[in-house]
Amino acid sequence: MTAQASTFAAAPVSDSAPDPCTIVIFGASGDLTARKLMPALYNLALDGRLPPRLAVVCYARTKWSNDAFREEARKNVEKYSRRPIDPDVWDSFASNLFYSYGGYDDPEGHDRLNEKLREVEAERGIGSNRLYYLAVPPTTFVDIIEQLGRARSQGATGEGWSRLIVEKPFGVDLASARELNRVVHSVFSEDDVYRIDHYLGKETVQNILVFRFANSILEPIWNRHHVDHVQITVSESLGVGRRGSYYDGSGALRDMLQNHIMQLLSLIAMEPPLAIDGHSVRNEKVKVLNAVRLFEDDEVALATARGQYGPGWVAGEEVPAYHDEEGVPGGSQTETFAALRLFVDSWRWAGVPFYLRTGKRMATRRSEIAIQFKPVPHSMFAGRGGILQPNTLVIRLQPEEYIQLLVMAKEPGLDREGLRLREVPLNLSLDAEFAGTRRRIAYERLLLDLIEGDQTLFVRRDEVEAQWAWIDAIRAGWDANDVKPKHYPSGSWGPSAAIALTERDGVTWQDD
Ligand code: NDP
Ligand code: BG6
């Protein structure tokens, strides 16, 4: 690692038109660039949202020319964009795409890239504001950052601002995340670092903030006096697909819980931020993450469930076991499912259990938060046969987007045989309410925020480290107690241990 004397010039947060800039994408021959970044950039171009002076300079080891890369990008946009290609917009967009090849740790390749950047910036009068996007496997993050540091120390990066965008996973545990943060900060200051968690770019995830803090009726009941427990479920019906070799080194805990689910938890549990900006929102989120009680080794066996999918049927299709997936070593003990109960040790949430679960090849694809409120203190309907369910607020993030409050209502009738009470939903369908508004993929929003220098929806150093500290404690508990994943059939809701986990507390997972 080359030590750098100073960091890049600080990037100002723009409050007007975004500055001209160049997006430099490392790993541009890969899946993320093909499926998400190019379609997102193209859709922003289609809406006239990109700065008029913007270039995208792509870099990878694959030996492509500019033209070959533009052709590749077009094919991918045709395949993955939700909107078809408009030939005029495409031509103008593609004329701003450039490609340079080389190794990620290869100084010559980076020198060629810097030369290309200078050429493009000079030709287009863009200046030298740059966003460096690491769309590469994490094993190459450090090499690239070191090369960026080297280029900077040689004055090859110009006087403009520079931002670094780092994809997940940010480390594999607390020690590696700290080390990566150390390397990142040897070249970039935290104000210029954008750690991606694409869940924060999802419309409904941002809606949690609006729902909680733009409505006055919720705050008085959003606490331990009224909330019995909270459930967060992110279930996927897909398996690991062709990502078996990556996934096997990660597992559900590191792939989903460490990032997406912890972020959802922090948004649900946080105190009201002073404003919607990078400092205020992230200050409040990190307080929650630091308040999540770390597991002791001997608690882990009872407070968590670990599973791995076996063969089964999903949506009418027969699917193989995890250990038969491409790239997964035989006898793998990696979990494809994790469920657990945690506590947030804060004034607001003391004693309220949060049940989290995520898994692949589950019964259905669903991301949902359910807040179950306490039952009424005394049921005056009990003697009349009426059975009460406590109220539940369901925030469905995907595939549908809605908010439902489940409340008790009386079935119509003369009630001679007793009252018939039923749980009915008060429904707010965001899909229906905003049917005329085009849905954006998370990366459109995130790329625009990157260009404009808004860090609100990106994960800060202290957040990522708090997330890892908590994951490490679970992994240590699993190791200490030799907790192995239990098999569950594909197409189910996970292993029976996950059901036992909540039922011990008299709680049922919200599965309907
Ligand atoms: P890929 O595996 O497609 O890799 C991207 C590019 O990196 C490849 O095209 C290849 O380019 C180069 N590369 C691949 N393996 C290696 C290696 N072992 N050593 C050096 N270079 C390599 O990754 P993705 O595009 O899927 O993901 C990029 C980043 O984004 C990762 O950090 C991933 O975790 C994250 N991410 C991806 C998502 C997705 O949907 N794909 C979703 C969320 C996060 P070349 O050989 O031309 O150099
Ligand atoms: C990624 C995980 O971060 O999120 C994948 O690596 C997972 O394993 C994906 O499938 C889920 O994202 P989404 O947006 O489809 O819910």
PDB file of N, CA and C in Angstrom, residues 25-86:
ATOM      1  N   ILE A  25     -15.920   4.118 -14.655  1.00  0.00           N
ATOM      2  CA  ILE A  25     -16.438   2.840 -14.127  1.00  0.00           C
ATOM      3  C   ILE A  25     -15.370   1.760 -14.275  1.00  0.00           C
ATOM      4  N   PHE A  26     -14.908   1.234 -13.144  1.00  0.00           N
ATOM      5  CA  PHE A  26     -13.984   0.097 -13.164  1.00  0.00           C
ATOM      6  C   PHE A  26     -14.807  -1.187 -13.143  1.00  0.00           C
ATOM      7  N   GLY A  27     -14.418  -2.149 -13.986  1.00  0.00           N
ATOM      8  CA  GLY A  27     -15.170  -3.407 -14.048  1.00  0.00           C
ATOM      9  C   GLY A  27     -16.318  -3.301 -15.033  1.00  0.00           C
ATOM     10  N   ALA A  28     -16.128  -2.448 -16.059  1.00  0.00           N
ATOM     11  CA  ALA A  28     -17.232  -2.099 -16.955  1.00  0.00           C
ATOM     12  C   ALA A  28     -17.654  -3.232 -17.878  1.00  0.00           C
ATOM     13  N   SER A  29     -16.899  -4.332 -17.884  1.00  0.00           N
ATOM     14  CA  SER A  29     -17.330  -5.465 -18.715  1.00  0.00           C
ATOM     15  C   SER A  29     -18.256  -6.383 -17.921  1.00  0.00           C
ATOM     16  N   GLY A  30     -18.576  -6.009 -16.684  1.00  0.00           N
ATOM     17  CA  GLY A  30     -19.263  -6.933 -15.788  1.00  0.00           C
ATOM     18  C   GLY A  30     -20.779  -6.814 -15.764  1.00  0.00           C
ATOM     19  N   ASP A  31     -21.331  -7.640 -14.896  1.00  0.00           N
ATOM     20  CA  ASP A  31     -22.778  -7.800 -14.781  1.00  0.00           C
ATOM     21  C   ASP A  31     -23.465  -6.523 -14.262  1.00  0.00           C
ATOM     22  N   LEU A  32     -22.884  -5.901 -13.246  1.00  0.00           N
ATOM     23  CA  LEU A  32     -23.524  -4.719 -12.657  1.00  0.00           C
ATOM     24  C   LEU A  32     -23.612  -3.585 -13.682  1.00  0.00           C
ATOM     25  N   THR A  33     -22.519  -3.384 -14.408  1.00  0.00           N
ATOM     26  CA  THR A  33     -22.526  -2.325 -15.427  1.00  0.00           C
ATOM     27  C   THR A  33     -23.575  -2.628 -16.493  1.00  0.00           C
ATOM     28  N   ALA A  34     -23.618  -3.917 -16.901  1.00  0.00           N
ATOM     29  CA  ALA A  34     -24.538  -4.299 -17.976  1.00  0.00           C
ATOM     30  C   ALA A  34     -25.994  -4.171 -17.544  1.00  0.00           C
ATOM     31  N   ARG A  35     -26.294  -4.696 -16.359  1.00  0.00           N
ATOM     32  CA  ARG A  35     -27.715  -4.808 -15.983  1.00  0.00           C
ATOM     33  C   ARG A  35     -28.257  -3.575 -15.284  1.00  0.00           C
ATOM     34  N   LYS A  36     -27.380  -2.856 -14.583  1.00  0.00           N
ATOM     35  CA  LYS A  36     -27.891  -1.744 -13.766  1.00  0.00           C
ATOM     36  C   LYS A  36     -27.340  -0.385 -14.187  1.00  0.00           C
ATOM     37  N   LEU A  37     -26.001  -0.266 -14.282  1.00  0.00           N
ATOM     38  CA  LEU A  37     -25.437   1.079 -14.430  1.00  0.00           C
ATOM     39  C   LEU A  37     -25.751   1.686 -15.793  1.00  0.00           C
ATOM     40  N   MET A  38     -25.512   0.921 -16.863  1.00  0.00           N
ATOM     41  CA  MET A  38     -25.782   1.487 -18.197  1.00  0.00           C
ATOM     42  C   MET A  38     -27.271   1.776 -18.404  1.00  0.00           C
ATOM     43  N   PRO A  39     -28.156   0.823 -18.068  1.00  0.00           N
ATOM     44  CA  PRO A  39     -29.588   1.142 -18.217  1.00  0.00           C
ATOM     45  C   PRO A  39     -29.996   2.356 -17.370  1.00  0.00           C
ATOM     46  N   ALA A  40     -29.450   2.456 -16.156  1.00  0.00           N
ATOM     47  CA  ALA A  40     -29.832   3.594 -15.302  1.00  0.00           C
ATOM     48  C   ALA A  40     -29.339   4.901 -15.913  1.00  0.00           C
ATOM     49  N   LEU A  41     -28.098   4.916 -16.369  1.00  0.00           N
ATOM     50  CA  LEU A  41     -27.563   6.153 -16.963  1.00  0.00           C
ATOM     51  C   LEU A  41     -28.353   6.521 -18.219  1.00  0.00           C
ATOM     52  N   TYR A  42     -28.646   5.508 -19.034  1.00  0.00           N
ATOM     53  CA  TYR A  42     -29.399   5.788 -20.262  1.00  0.00           C
ATOM     54  C   TYR A  42     -30.782   6.369 -19.931  1.00  0.00           C
ATOM     55  N   ASN A  43     -31.440   5.786 -18.930  1.00  0.00           N
ATOM     56  CA  ASN A  43     -32.773   6.298 -18.565  1.00  0.00           C
ATOM     57  C   ASN A  43     -32.700   7.724 -18.032  1.00  0.00           C
ATOM     58  N   LEU A  44     -31.632   8.042 -17.326  1.00  0.00           N
ATOM     59  CA  LEU A  44     -31.469   9.431 -16.869  1.00  0.00           C
ATOM     60  C   LEU A  44     -31.245  10.346 -18.077  1.00  0.00           C
ATOM     61  N   ALA A  45     -30.493   9.843 -19.068  1.00  0.00           N
ATOM     62  CA  ALA A  45     -30.267  10.642 -20.285  1.00  0.00           C
ATOM     63  C   ALA A  45     -31.598  10.866 -21.005  1.00  0.00           C
ATOM     64  N   LEU A  46     -32.399   9.813 -21.068  1.00  0.00           N
ATOM     65  CA  LEU A  46     -33.696   9.892 -21.745  1.00  0.00           C
ATOM     66  C   LEU A  46     -34.580  10.973 -21.112  1.00  0.00           C
ATOM     67  N   ASP A  47     -34.444  11.136 -19.803  1.00  0.00           N
ATOM     68  CA  ASP A  47     -35.241  12.144 -19.103  1.00  0.00           C
ATOM     69  C   ASP A  47     -34.534  13.494 -19.030  1.00  0.00           C
ATOM     70  N   GLY A  48     -33.397  13.605 -19.696  1.00  0.00           N
ATOM     71  CA  GLY A  48     -32.653  14.877 -19.676  1.00  0.00           C
ATOM     72  C   GLY A  48     -32.116  15.207 -18.293  1.00  0.00           C
ATOM     73  N   ARG A  49     -31.818  14.187 -17.484  1.00  0.00           N
ATOM     74  CA  ARG A  49     -31.388  14.397 -16.096  1.00  0.00           C
ATOM     75  C   ARG A  49     -29.877  14.460 -15.929  1.00  0.00           C
ATOM     76  N   LEU A  50     -29.131  14.065 -16.959  1.00  0.00           N
ATOM     77  CA  LEU A  50     -27.680  14.072 -16.792  1.00  0.00           C
ATOM     78  C   LEU A  50     -27.135  15.474 -17.060  1.00  0.00           C
ATOM     79  N   PRO A  51     -26.041  15.845 -16.389  1.00  0.00           N
ATOM     80  CA  PRO A  51     -25.461  17.160 -16.698  1.00  0.00           C
ATOM     81  C   PRO A  51     -25.113  17.215 -18.181  1.00  0.00           C
ATOM     82  N   PRO A  52     -25.280  18.383 -18.803  1.00  0.00           N
ATOM     83  CA  PRO A  52     -25.020  18.465 -20.242  1.00  0.00           C
ATOM     84  C   PRO A  52     -23.577  18.085 -20.585  1.00  0.00           C
ATOM     85  N   ARG A  53     -22.665  18.390 -19.672  1.00  0.00           N
ATOM     86  CA  ARG A  53     -21.289  17.983 -19.959  1.00  0.00           C
ATOM     87  C   ARG A  53     -20.908  16.852 -19.013  1.00  0.00           C
ATOM     88  N   LEU A  54     -21.121  15.623 -19.518  1.00  0.00           N
ATOM     89  CA  LEU A  54     -20.805  14.447 -18.715  1.00  0.00           C
ATOM     90  C   LEU A  54     -20.231  13.378 -19.637  1.00  0.00           C
ATOM     91  N   ALA A  55     -19.138  12.771 -19.220  1.00  0.00           N
ATOM     92  CA  ALA A  55     -18.590  11.650 -19.984  1.00  0.00           C
ATOM     93  C   ALA A  55     -18.552  10.430 -19.073  1.00  0.00           C
ATOM     94  N   VAL A  56     -18.643   9.253 -19.681  1.00  0.00           N
ATOM     95  CA  VAL A  56     -18.527   8.009 -18.919  1.00  0.00           C
ATOM     96  C   VAL A  56     -17.345   7.251 -19.510  1.00  0.00           C
ATOM     97  N   VAL A  57     -16.295   7.130 -18.719  1.00  0.00           N
ATOM     98  CA  VAL A  57     -15.097   6.449 -19.215  1.00  0.00           C
ATOM     99  C   VAL A  57     -14.983   5.116 -18.477  1.00  0.00           C
ATOM    100  N   CYS A  58     -15.037   4.037 -19.250  1.00  0.00           N
ATOM    101  CA  CYS A  58     -15.120   2.713 -18.645  1.00  0.00           C
ATOM    102  C   CYS A  58     -13.786   1.996 -18.742  1.00  0.00           C
ATOM    103  N   TYR A  59     -13.537   1.143 -17.772  1.00  0.00           N
ATOM    104  CA  TYR A  59     -12.241   0.472 -17.687  1.00  0.00           C
ATOM    105  C   TYR A  59     -12.451  -0.963 -17.220  1.00  0.00           C
ATOM    106  N   ALA A  60     -11.742  -1.885 -17.856  1.00  0.00           N
ATOM    107  CA  ALA A  60     -11.732  -3.298 -17.417  1.00  0.00           C
ATOM    108  C   ALA A  60     -10.574  -3.966 -18.142  1.00  0.00           C
ATOM    109  N   ARG A  61     -10.363  -5.241 -17.862  1.00  0.00           N
ATOM    110  CA  ARG A  61      -9.239  -5.930 -18.517  1.00  0.00           C
ATOM    111  C   ARG A  61      -9.608  -6.387 -19.920  1.00  0.00           C
ATOM    112  N   THR A  62     -10.889  -6.585 -20.182  1.00  0.00           N
ATOM    113  CA  THR A  62     -11.329  -7.035 -21.505  1.00  0.00           C
ATOM    114  C   THR A  62     -10.899  -6.021 -22.565  1.00  0.00           C
ATOM    115  N   LYS A  63     -10.331  -6.556 -23.658  1.00  0.00           N
ATOM    116  CA  LYS A  63      -9.766  -5.635 -24.664  1.00  0.00           C
ATOM    117  C   LYS A  63     -10.836  -5.210 -25.660  1.00  0.00           C
ATOM    118  N   TRP A  64     -11.500  -4.146 -25.376  1.00  0.00           N
ATOM    119  CA  TRP A  64     -12.501  -3.592 -26.287  1.00  0.00           C
ATOM    120  C   TRP A  64     -12.029  -2.230 -26.775  1.00  0.00           C
ATOM    121  N   SER A  65     -12.529  -1.853 -27.969  1.00  0.00           N
ATOM    122  CA  SER A  65     -12.338  -0.472 -28.445  1.00  0.00           C
ATOM    123  C   SER A  65     -13.528   0.340 -27.931  1.00  0.00           C
ATOM    124  N   ASN A  66     -13.480   1.659 -28.116  1.00  0.00           N
ATOM    125  CA  ASN A  66     -14.657   2.492 -27.780  1.00  0.00           C
ATOM    126  C   ASN A  66     -15.899   1.946 -28.473  1.00  0.00           C
ATOM    127  N   ASP A  67     -15.741   1.679 -29.791  1.00  0.00           N
ATOM    128  CA  ASP A  67     -16.919   1.257 -30.570  1.00  0.00           C
ATOM    129  C   ASP A  67     -17.465  -0.074 -30.072  1.00  0.00           C
ATOM    130  N   ALA A  68     -16.536  -0.998 -29.772  1.00  0.00           N
ATOM    131  CA  ALA A  68     -16.994  -2.318 -29.303  1.00  0.00           C
ATOM    132  C   ALA A  68     -17.721  -2.146 -27.969  1.00  0.00           C
ATOM    133  N   PHE A  69     -17.212  -1.270 -27.100  1.00  0.00           N
ATOM    134  CA  PHE A  69     -17.877  -1.079 -25.811  1.00  0.00           C
ATOM    135  C   PHE A  69     -19.260  -0.449 -26.010  1.00  0.00           C
ATOM    136  N   ARG A  70     -19.327   0.543 -26.926  1.00  0.00           N
ATOM    137  CA  ARG A  70     -20.635   1.200 -27.151  1.00  0.00           C
ATOM    138  C   ARG A  70     -21.655   0.181 -27.674  1.00  0.00           C
ATOM    139  N   GLU A  71     -21.184  -0.710 -28.546  1.00  0.00           N
ATOM    140  CA  GLU A  71     -22.077  -1.742 -29.098  1.00  0.00           C
ATOM    141  C   GLU A  71     -22.584  -2.658 -27.977  1.00  0.00           C
ATOM    142  N   GLU A  72     -21.653  -3.051 -27.117  1.00  0.00           N
ATOM    143  CA  GLU A  72     -21.984  -3.913 -25.973  1.00  0.00           C
ATOM    144  C   GLU A  72     -23.000  -3.212 -25.059  1.00  0.00           C
ATOM    145  N   ALA A  73     -22.725  -1.928 -24.793  1.00  0.00           N
ATOM    146  CA  ALA A  73     -23.611  -1.170 -23.902  1.00  0.00           C
ATOM    147  C   ALA A  73     -25.004  -1.077 -24.519  1.00  0.00           C
ATOM    148  N   ARG A  74     -25.064  -0.883 -25.839  1.00  0.00           N
ATOM    149  CA  ARG A  74     -26.379  -0.777 -26.492  1.00  0.00           C
ATOM    150  C   ARG A  74     -27.169  -2.078 -26.333  1.00  0.00           C
ATOM    151  N   LYS A  75     -26.462  -3.194 -26.558  1.00  0.00           N
ATOM    152  CA  LYS A  75     -27.146  -4.500 -26.429  1.00  0.00           C
ATOM    153  C   LYS A  75     -27.701  -4.652 -25.008  1.00  0.00           C
ATOM    154  N   ASN A  76     -26.902  -4.247 -24.043  1.00  0.00           N
ATOM    155  CA  ASN A  76     -27.338  -4.407 -22.652  1.00  0.00           C
ATOM    156  C   ASN A  76     -28.499  -3.480 -22.306  1.00  0.00           C
ATOM    157  N   VAL A  77     -28.453  -2.273 -22.831  1.00  0.00           N
ATOM    158  CA  VAL A  77     -29.561  -1.349 -22.545  1.00  0.00           C
ATOM    159  C   VAL A  77     -30.831  -1.874 -23.219  1.00  0.00           C
ATOM    160  N   GLU A  78     -30.678  -2.388 -24.452  1.00  0.00           N
ATOM    161  CA  GLU A  78     -31.862  -2.958 -25.122  1.00  0.00           C
ATOM    162  C   GLU A  78     -32.457  -4.092 -24.278  1.00  0.00           C
ATOM    163  N   LYS A  79     -31.561  -4.866 -23.671  1.00  0.00           N
ATOM    164  CA  LYS A  79     -32.021  -6.039 -22.919  1.00  0.00           C
ATOM    165  C   LYS A  79     -32.578  -5.671 -21.544  1.00  0.00           C
ATOM    166  N   TYR A  80     -31.947  -4.717 -20.882  1.00  0.00           N
ATOM    167  CA  TYR A  80     -32.290  -4.517 -19.466  1.00  0.00           C
ATOM    168  C   TYR A  80     -33.038  -3.233 -19.140  1.00  0.00           C
ATOM    169  N   SER A  81     -33.094  -2.293 -20.074  1.00  0.00           N
ATOM    170  CA  SER A  81     -33.788  -1.044 -19.751  1.00  0.00           C
ATOM    171  C   SER A  81     -35.293  -1.287 -19.760  1.00  0.00           C
ATOM    172  N   ARG A  82     -35.993  -0.619 -18.819  1.00  0.00           N
ATOM    173  CA  ARG A  82     -37.453  -0.775 -18.814  1.00  0.00           C
ATOM    174  C   ARG A  82     -38.078  -0.032 -19.983  1.00  0.00           C
ATOM    175  N   ARG A  83     -37.339   0.964 -20.526  1.00  0.00           N
ATOM    176  CA  ARG A  83     -37.887   1.709 -21.662  1.00  0.00           C
ATOM    177  C   ARG A  83     -37.046   1.415 -22.902  1.00  0.00           C
ATOM    178  N   PRO A  84     -37.691   1.358 -24.074  1.00  0.00           N
ATOM    179  CA  PRO A  84     -36.945   1.028 -25.289  1.00  0.00           C
ATOM    180  C   PRO A  84     -35.971   2.151 -25.678  1.00  0.00           C
ATOM    181  N   ILE A  85     -35.051   1.805 -26.545  1.00  0.00           N
ATOM    182  CA  ILE A  85     -34.051   2.789 -26.991  1.00  0.00           C
ATOM    183  C   ILE A  85     -34.668   3.788 -27.962  1.00  0.00           C
ATOM    184  N   ASP A  86     -34.400   5.061 -27.699  1.00  0.00           N
ATOM    185  CA  ASP A  86     -34.743   6.116 -28.661  1.00  0.00           C
ATOM    186  C   ASP A  86     -33.442   6.392 -29.429  1.00  0.00           C
TER     187      ASP A  86
END
